[in-house]
CSV table of C-alpha atoms and ligand atoms in Angstrom, one decimal:
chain,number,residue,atom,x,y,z
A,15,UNK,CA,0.0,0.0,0.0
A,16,UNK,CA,1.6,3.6,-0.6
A,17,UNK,CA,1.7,6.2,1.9
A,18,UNK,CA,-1.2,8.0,-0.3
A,19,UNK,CA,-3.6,4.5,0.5
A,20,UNK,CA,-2.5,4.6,3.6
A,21,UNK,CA,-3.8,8.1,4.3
A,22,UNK,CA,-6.9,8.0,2.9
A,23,UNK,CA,-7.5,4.4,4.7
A,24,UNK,CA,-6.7,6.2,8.0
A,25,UNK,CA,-9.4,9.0,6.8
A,26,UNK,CA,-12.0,7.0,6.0
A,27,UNK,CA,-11.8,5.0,9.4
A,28,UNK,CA,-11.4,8.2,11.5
A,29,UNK,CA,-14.4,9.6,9.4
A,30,UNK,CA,-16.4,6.3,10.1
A,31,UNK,CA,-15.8,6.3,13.8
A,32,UNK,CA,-16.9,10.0,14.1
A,33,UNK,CA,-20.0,9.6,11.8
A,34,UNK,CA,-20.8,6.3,13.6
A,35,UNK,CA,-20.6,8.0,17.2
A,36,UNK,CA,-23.6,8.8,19.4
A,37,UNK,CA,-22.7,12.7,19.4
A,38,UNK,CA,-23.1,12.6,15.8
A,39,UNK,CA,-26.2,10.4,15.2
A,40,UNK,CA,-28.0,12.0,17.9
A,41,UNK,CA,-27.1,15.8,15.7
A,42,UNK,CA,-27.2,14.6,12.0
A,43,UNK,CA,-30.2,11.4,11.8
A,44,UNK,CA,-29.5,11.6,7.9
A,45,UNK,CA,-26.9,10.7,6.2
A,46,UNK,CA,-28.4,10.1,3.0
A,47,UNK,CA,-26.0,9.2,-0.6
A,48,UNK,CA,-26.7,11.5,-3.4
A,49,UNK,CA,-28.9,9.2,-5.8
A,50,UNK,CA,-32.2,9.2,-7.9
A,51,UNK,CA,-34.0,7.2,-5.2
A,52,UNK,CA,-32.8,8.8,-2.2
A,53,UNK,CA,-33.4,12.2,-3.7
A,54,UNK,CA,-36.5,13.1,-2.4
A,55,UNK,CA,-35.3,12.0,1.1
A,56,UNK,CA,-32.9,14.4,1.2
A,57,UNK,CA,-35.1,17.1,0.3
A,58,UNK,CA,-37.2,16.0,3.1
A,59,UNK,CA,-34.7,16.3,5.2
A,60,UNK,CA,-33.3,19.9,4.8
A,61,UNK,CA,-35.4,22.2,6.8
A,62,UNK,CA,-34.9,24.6,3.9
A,63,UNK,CA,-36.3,22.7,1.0
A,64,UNK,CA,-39.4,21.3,3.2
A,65,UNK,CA,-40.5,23.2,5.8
A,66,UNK,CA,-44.1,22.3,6.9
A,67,UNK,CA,-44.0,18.5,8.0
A,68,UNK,CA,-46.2,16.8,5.9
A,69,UNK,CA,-48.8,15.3,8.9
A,70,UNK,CA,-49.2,16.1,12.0
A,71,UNK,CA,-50.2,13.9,15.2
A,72,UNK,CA,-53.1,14.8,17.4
A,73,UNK,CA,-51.3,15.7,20.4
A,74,UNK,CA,-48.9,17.9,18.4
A,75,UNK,CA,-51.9,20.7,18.2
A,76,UNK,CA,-53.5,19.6,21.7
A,77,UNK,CA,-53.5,23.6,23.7
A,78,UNK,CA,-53.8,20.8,27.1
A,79,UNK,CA,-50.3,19.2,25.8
A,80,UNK,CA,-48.3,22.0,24.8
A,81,UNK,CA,-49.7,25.2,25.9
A,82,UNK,CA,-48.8,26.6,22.4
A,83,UNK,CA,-46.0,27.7,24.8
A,84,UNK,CA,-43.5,27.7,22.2
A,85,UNK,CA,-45.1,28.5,19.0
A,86,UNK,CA,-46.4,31.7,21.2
A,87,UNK,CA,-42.4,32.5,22.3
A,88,UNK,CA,-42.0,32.5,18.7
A,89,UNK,CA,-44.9,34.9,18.1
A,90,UNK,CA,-43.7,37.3,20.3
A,91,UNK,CA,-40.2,37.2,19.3
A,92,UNK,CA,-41.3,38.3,15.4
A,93,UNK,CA,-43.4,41.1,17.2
A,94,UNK,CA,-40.5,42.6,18.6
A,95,UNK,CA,-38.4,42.3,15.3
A,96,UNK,CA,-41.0,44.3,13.7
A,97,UNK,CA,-42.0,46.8,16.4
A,98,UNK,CA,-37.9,47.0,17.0
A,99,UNK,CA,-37.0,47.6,13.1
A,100,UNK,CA,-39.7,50.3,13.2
A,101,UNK,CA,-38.3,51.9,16.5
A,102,UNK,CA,-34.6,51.4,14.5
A,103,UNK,CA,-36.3,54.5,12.3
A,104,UNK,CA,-36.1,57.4,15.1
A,105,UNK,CA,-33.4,56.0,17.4
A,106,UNK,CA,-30.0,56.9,17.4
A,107,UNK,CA,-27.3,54.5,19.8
A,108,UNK,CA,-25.3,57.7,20.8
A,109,UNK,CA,-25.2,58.8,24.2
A,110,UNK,CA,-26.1,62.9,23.3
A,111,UNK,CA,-28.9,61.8,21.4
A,112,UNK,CA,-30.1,58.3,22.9
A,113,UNK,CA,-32.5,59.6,25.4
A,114,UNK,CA,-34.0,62.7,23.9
A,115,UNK,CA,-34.9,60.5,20.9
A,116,UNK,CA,-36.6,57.7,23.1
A,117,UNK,CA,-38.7,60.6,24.3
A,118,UNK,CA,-39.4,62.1,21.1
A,119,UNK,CA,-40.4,58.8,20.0
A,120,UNK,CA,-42.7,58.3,22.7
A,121,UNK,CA,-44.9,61.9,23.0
A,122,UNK,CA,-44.2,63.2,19.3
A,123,UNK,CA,-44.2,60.4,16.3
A,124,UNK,CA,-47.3,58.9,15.6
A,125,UNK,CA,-47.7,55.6,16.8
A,126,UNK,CA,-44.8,55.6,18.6
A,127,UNK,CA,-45.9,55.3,22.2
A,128,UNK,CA,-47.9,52.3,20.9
A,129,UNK,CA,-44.7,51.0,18.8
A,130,UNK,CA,-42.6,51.4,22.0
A,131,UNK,CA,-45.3,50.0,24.1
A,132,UNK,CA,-45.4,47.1,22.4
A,133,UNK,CA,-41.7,46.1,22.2
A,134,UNK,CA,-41.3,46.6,26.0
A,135,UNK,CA,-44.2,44.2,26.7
A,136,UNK,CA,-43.7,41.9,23.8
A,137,UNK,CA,-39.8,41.4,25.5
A,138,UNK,CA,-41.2,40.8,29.0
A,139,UNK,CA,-44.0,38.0,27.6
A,140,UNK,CA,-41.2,37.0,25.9
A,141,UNK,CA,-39.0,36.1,29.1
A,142,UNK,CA,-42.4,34.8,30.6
A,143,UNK,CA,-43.3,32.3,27.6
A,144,UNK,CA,-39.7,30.9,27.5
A,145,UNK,CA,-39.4,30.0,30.7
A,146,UNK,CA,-43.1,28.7,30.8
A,147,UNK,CA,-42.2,26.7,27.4
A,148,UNK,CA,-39.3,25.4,29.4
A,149,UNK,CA,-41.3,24.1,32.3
A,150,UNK,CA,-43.9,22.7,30.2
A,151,UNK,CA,-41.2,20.3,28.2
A,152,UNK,CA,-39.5,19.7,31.4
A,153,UNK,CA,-43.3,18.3,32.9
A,154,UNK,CA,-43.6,16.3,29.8
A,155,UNK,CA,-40.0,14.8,30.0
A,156,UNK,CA,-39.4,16.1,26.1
A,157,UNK,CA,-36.0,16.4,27.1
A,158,UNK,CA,-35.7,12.9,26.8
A,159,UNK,CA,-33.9,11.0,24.3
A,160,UNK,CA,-34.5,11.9,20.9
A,161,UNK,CA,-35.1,14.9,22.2
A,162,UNK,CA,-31.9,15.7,24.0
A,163,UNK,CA,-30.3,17.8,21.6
A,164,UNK,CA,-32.9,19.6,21.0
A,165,UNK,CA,-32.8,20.5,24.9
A,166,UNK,CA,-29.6,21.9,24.7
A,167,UNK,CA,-30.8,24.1,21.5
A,168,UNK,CA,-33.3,25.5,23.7
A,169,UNK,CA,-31.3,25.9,26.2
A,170,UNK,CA,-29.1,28.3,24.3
A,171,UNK,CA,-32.1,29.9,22.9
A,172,UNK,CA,-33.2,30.9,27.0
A,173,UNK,CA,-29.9,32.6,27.4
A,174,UNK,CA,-30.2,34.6,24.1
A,175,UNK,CA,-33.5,35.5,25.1
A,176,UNK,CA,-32.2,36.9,28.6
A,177,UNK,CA,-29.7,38.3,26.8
A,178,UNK,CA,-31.2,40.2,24.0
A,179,UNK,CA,-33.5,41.9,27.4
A,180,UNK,CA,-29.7,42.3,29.0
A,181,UNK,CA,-29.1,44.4,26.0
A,182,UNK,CA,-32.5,45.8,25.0
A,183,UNK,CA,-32.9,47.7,28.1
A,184,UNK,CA,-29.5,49.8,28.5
A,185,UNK,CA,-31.1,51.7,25.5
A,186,UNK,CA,-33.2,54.2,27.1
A,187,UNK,CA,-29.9,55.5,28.4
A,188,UNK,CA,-32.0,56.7,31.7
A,189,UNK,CA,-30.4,56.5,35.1
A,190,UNK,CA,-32.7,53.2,36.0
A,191,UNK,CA,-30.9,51.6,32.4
A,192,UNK,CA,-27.3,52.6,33.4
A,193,UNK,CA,-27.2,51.8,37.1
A,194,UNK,CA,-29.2,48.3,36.3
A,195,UNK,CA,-26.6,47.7,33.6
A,196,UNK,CA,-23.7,48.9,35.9
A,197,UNK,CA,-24.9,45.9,38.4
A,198,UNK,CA,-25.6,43.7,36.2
A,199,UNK,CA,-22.2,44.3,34.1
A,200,UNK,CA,-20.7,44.1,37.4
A,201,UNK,CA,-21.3,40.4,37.8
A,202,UNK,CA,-19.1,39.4,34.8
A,203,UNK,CA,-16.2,40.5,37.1
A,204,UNK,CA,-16.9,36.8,39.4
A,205,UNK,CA,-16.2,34.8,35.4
A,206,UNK,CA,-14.7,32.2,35.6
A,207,UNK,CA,-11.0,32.4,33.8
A,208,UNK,CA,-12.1,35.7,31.9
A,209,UNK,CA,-13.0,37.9,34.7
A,210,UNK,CA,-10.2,40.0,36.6
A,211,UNK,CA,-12.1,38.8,40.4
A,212,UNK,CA,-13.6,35.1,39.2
A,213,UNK,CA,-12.0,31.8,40.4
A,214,UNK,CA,-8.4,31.3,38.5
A,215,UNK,CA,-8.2,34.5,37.5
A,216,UNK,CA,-4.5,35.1,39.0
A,217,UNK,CA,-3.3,32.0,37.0
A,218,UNK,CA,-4.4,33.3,34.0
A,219,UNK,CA,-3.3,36.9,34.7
A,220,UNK,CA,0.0,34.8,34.9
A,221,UNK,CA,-0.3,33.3,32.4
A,222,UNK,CA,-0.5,36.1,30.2
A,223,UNK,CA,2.1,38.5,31.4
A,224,UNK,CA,-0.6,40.4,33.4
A,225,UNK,CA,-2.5,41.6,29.9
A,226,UNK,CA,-5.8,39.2,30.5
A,227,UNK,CA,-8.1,38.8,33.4
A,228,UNK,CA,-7.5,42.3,34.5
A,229,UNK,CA,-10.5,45.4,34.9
A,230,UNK,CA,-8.9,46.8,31.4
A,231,UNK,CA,-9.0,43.2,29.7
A,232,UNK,CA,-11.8,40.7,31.5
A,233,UNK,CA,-15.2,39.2,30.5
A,234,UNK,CA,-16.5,42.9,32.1
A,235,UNK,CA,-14.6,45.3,29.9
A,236,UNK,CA,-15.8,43.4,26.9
A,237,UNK,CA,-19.1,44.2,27.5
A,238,UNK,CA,-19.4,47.7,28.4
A,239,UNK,CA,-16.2,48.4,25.5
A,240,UNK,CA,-14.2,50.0,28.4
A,241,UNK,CA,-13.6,50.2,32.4
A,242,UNK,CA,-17.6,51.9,33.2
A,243,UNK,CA,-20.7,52.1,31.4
A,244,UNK,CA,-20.3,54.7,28.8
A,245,UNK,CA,-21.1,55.8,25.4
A,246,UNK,CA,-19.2,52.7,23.5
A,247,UNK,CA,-20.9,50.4,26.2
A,248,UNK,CA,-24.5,52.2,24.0
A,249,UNK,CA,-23.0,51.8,21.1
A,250,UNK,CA,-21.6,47.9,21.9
A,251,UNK,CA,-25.3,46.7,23.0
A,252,UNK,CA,-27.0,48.1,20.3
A,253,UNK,CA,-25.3,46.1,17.8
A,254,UNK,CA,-25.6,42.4,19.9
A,255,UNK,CA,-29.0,43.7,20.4
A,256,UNK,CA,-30.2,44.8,17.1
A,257,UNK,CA,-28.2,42.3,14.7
A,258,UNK,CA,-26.3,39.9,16.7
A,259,UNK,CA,-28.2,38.2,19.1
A,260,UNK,CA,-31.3,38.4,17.1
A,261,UNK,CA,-29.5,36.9,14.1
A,262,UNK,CA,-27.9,34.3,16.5
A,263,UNK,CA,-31.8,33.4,18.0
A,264,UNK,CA,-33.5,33.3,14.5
A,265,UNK,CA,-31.3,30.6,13.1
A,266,UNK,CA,-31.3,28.2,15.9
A,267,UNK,CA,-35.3,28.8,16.2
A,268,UNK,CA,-35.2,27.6,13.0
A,269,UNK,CA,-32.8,24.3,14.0
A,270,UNK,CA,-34.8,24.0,17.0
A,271,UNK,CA,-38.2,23.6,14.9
A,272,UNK,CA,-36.5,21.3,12.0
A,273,UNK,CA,-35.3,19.1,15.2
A,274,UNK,CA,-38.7,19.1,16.6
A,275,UNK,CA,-40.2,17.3,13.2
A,276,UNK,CA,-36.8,15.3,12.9
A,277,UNK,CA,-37.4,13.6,16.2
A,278,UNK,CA,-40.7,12.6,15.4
A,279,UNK,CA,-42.5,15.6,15.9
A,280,UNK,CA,-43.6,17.0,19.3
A,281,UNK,CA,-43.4,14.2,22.2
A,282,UNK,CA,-46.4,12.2,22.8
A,283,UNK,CA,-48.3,12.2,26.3
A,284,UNK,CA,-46.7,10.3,29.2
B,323,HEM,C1,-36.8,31.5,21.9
B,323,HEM,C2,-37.1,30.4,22.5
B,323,HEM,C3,-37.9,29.2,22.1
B,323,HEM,C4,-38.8,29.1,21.0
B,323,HEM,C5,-39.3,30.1,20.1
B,323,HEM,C6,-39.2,27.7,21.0
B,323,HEM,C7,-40.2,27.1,20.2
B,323,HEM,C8,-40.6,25.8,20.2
B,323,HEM,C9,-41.8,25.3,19.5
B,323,HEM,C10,-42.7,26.1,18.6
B,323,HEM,C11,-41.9,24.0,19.8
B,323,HEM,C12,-43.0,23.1,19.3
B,323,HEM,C13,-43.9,22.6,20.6
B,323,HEM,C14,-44.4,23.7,21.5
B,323,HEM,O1,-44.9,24.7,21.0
B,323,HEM,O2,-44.4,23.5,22.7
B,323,HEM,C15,-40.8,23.6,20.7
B,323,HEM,C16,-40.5,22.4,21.2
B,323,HEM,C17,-39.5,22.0,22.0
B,323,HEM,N1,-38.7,23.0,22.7
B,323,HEM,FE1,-38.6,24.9,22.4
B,323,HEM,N2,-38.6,27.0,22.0
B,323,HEM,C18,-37.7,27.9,22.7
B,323,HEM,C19,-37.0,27.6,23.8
B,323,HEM,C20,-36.8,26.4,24.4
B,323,HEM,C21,-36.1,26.1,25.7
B,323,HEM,C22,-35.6,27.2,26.6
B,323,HEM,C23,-36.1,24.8,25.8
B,323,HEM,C24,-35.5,24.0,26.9
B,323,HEM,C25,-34.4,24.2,27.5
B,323,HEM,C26,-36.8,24.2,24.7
B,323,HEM,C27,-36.9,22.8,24.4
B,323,HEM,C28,-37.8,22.3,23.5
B,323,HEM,C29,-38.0,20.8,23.3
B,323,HEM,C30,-37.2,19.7,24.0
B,323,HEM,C31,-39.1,20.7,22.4
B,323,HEM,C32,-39.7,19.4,21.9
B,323,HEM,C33,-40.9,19.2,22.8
B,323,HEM,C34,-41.8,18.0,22.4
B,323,HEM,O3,-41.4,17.2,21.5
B,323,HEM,O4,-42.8,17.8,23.1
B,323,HEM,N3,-37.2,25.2,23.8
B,323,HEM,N4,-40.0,24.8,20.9
């Protein structure tokens, strides 16, 4: 055998052995060859091509099961992309104009008391229905294998939703947004590894000549783009709020739902 063969023996076993493993099955169920006959398979398979499963069981639409917990999370979350693209219009993320615009936007623009209105409390049912989603799989044991990836998916998803609040309400740049935010920011400070007063933080200060883990360069400073909440800390929390974190949510909303119809659609009752 030349050293070529050998290679590509080598690759084809280290490829088997990773595509054979449970990690992988229990992320990609398909792993369907590119022919005439499996065509349509595939199709059915990418969330993109197919979106709509093609039946649906009983229990799948029961309000008793699911509490339409999660399809309403979803609802809410495409109420406050459009009320927040529409907010985008008047507000400006710099600290000399920040406030006087949320105001304007609230007493002077037409509709915008509603428009404002209904992003603040859209965000907070938002909070509400995830964590009431979460409860309701965690009743039903959905968690459970197939599911389990999933799970984690949505676990993710609960931390961008806390996040994208996090972020959403430094905005108003009032005193009630920057003190919360200063408290809040504060926390990162106890990270572990990346925060200049969390657990190892000396050894990795160490580590690095004394450049990371410290108030300039920590887990802290990169969220508030400095040493206190300040205009770049405005400017920093717009963006993850407006395009990052939204972005991020949208696309695994979209893995969460394919998973929910690749593991058999919603769970059935106990
Ligand atoms: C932005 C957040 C989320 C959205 C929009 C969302 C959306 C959905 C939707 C529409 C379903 C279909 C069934 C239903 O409505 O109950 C579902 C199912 C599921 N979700 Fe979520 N979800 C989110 C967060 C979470 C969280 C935080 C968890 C748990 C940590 C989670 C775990 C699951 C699981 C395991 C299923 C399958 C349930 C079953 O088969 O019965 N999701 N999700």
């Amino acid at each position: 055998m030349t050293t070529k063969e050998k290679l590509l023996y080598r690759y084809e076993e280290i490829r088997r052995l990773v595509v054979n493993s449970y990690v992988w099955k229990s992320v990609f169920r398909h792993g369907y060859r590119d022919n005439p006959r499996n065509r349509i398979l595939m199709v059915a398979s990418n969330v993109f091509m197919h979106l709509h499963p093609s039946k649906v069981r009983r229990h799948g639409i029961k309000i008793s099961y699911t509490w339409c917990a999660g399809g309403l999370t979803f609802l809410i979350f495409l109420v406050t992309v459009v009320t927040g693209v529409i907010l985008m219009f008047y507000y400006r993320p710099v600290s000399e104009y920040a406030y006087i615009d949320m105001k304007y936007l609230e007493f002077d623009i037409p509709f915008g008391m509603i428009m404002r209105n209904m992003h603040r409390w859209a965000a907070h049912s938002m909070v509400i229905m995830v964590m009431l989603h979460m409860f309701r799989v965690f009743m039903t044991g959905s968690y459970k294998p197939p599911r389990e990836f999933n799970w984690v998916i949505g676990v993710v998803l609960l931390v961008l939703t806390f996040l994208l609040s996090f972020t959403g309400y430094l905005l108003p740049w009032d005193q009630l947004s920057i003190w919360a935010v200063t408290v809040g920011t504060n926390m990162a400070r106890a990270t572990p590894l990346l925060g200049s007063e969390g657990p190892l933080a000396e050894q990795v200060r160490a580590l690095t000549g004394g450049v990371v883990a410290t108030p300039r360069y920590d887990a802290r400073s990169l969220l508030t783009a400095g040493t206190i909440v300040s205009a770049p800390t405005l400017l920093r929390f717009y963006v993850l709020h407006c395009i990052f974190i939204p972005i991020a949510a949208a696309v695994l909303m979209i893995v969460h739902f394919w998973r929910v119809r690749k593991d058999g659609g919603i769970s059935g009752p106990l």
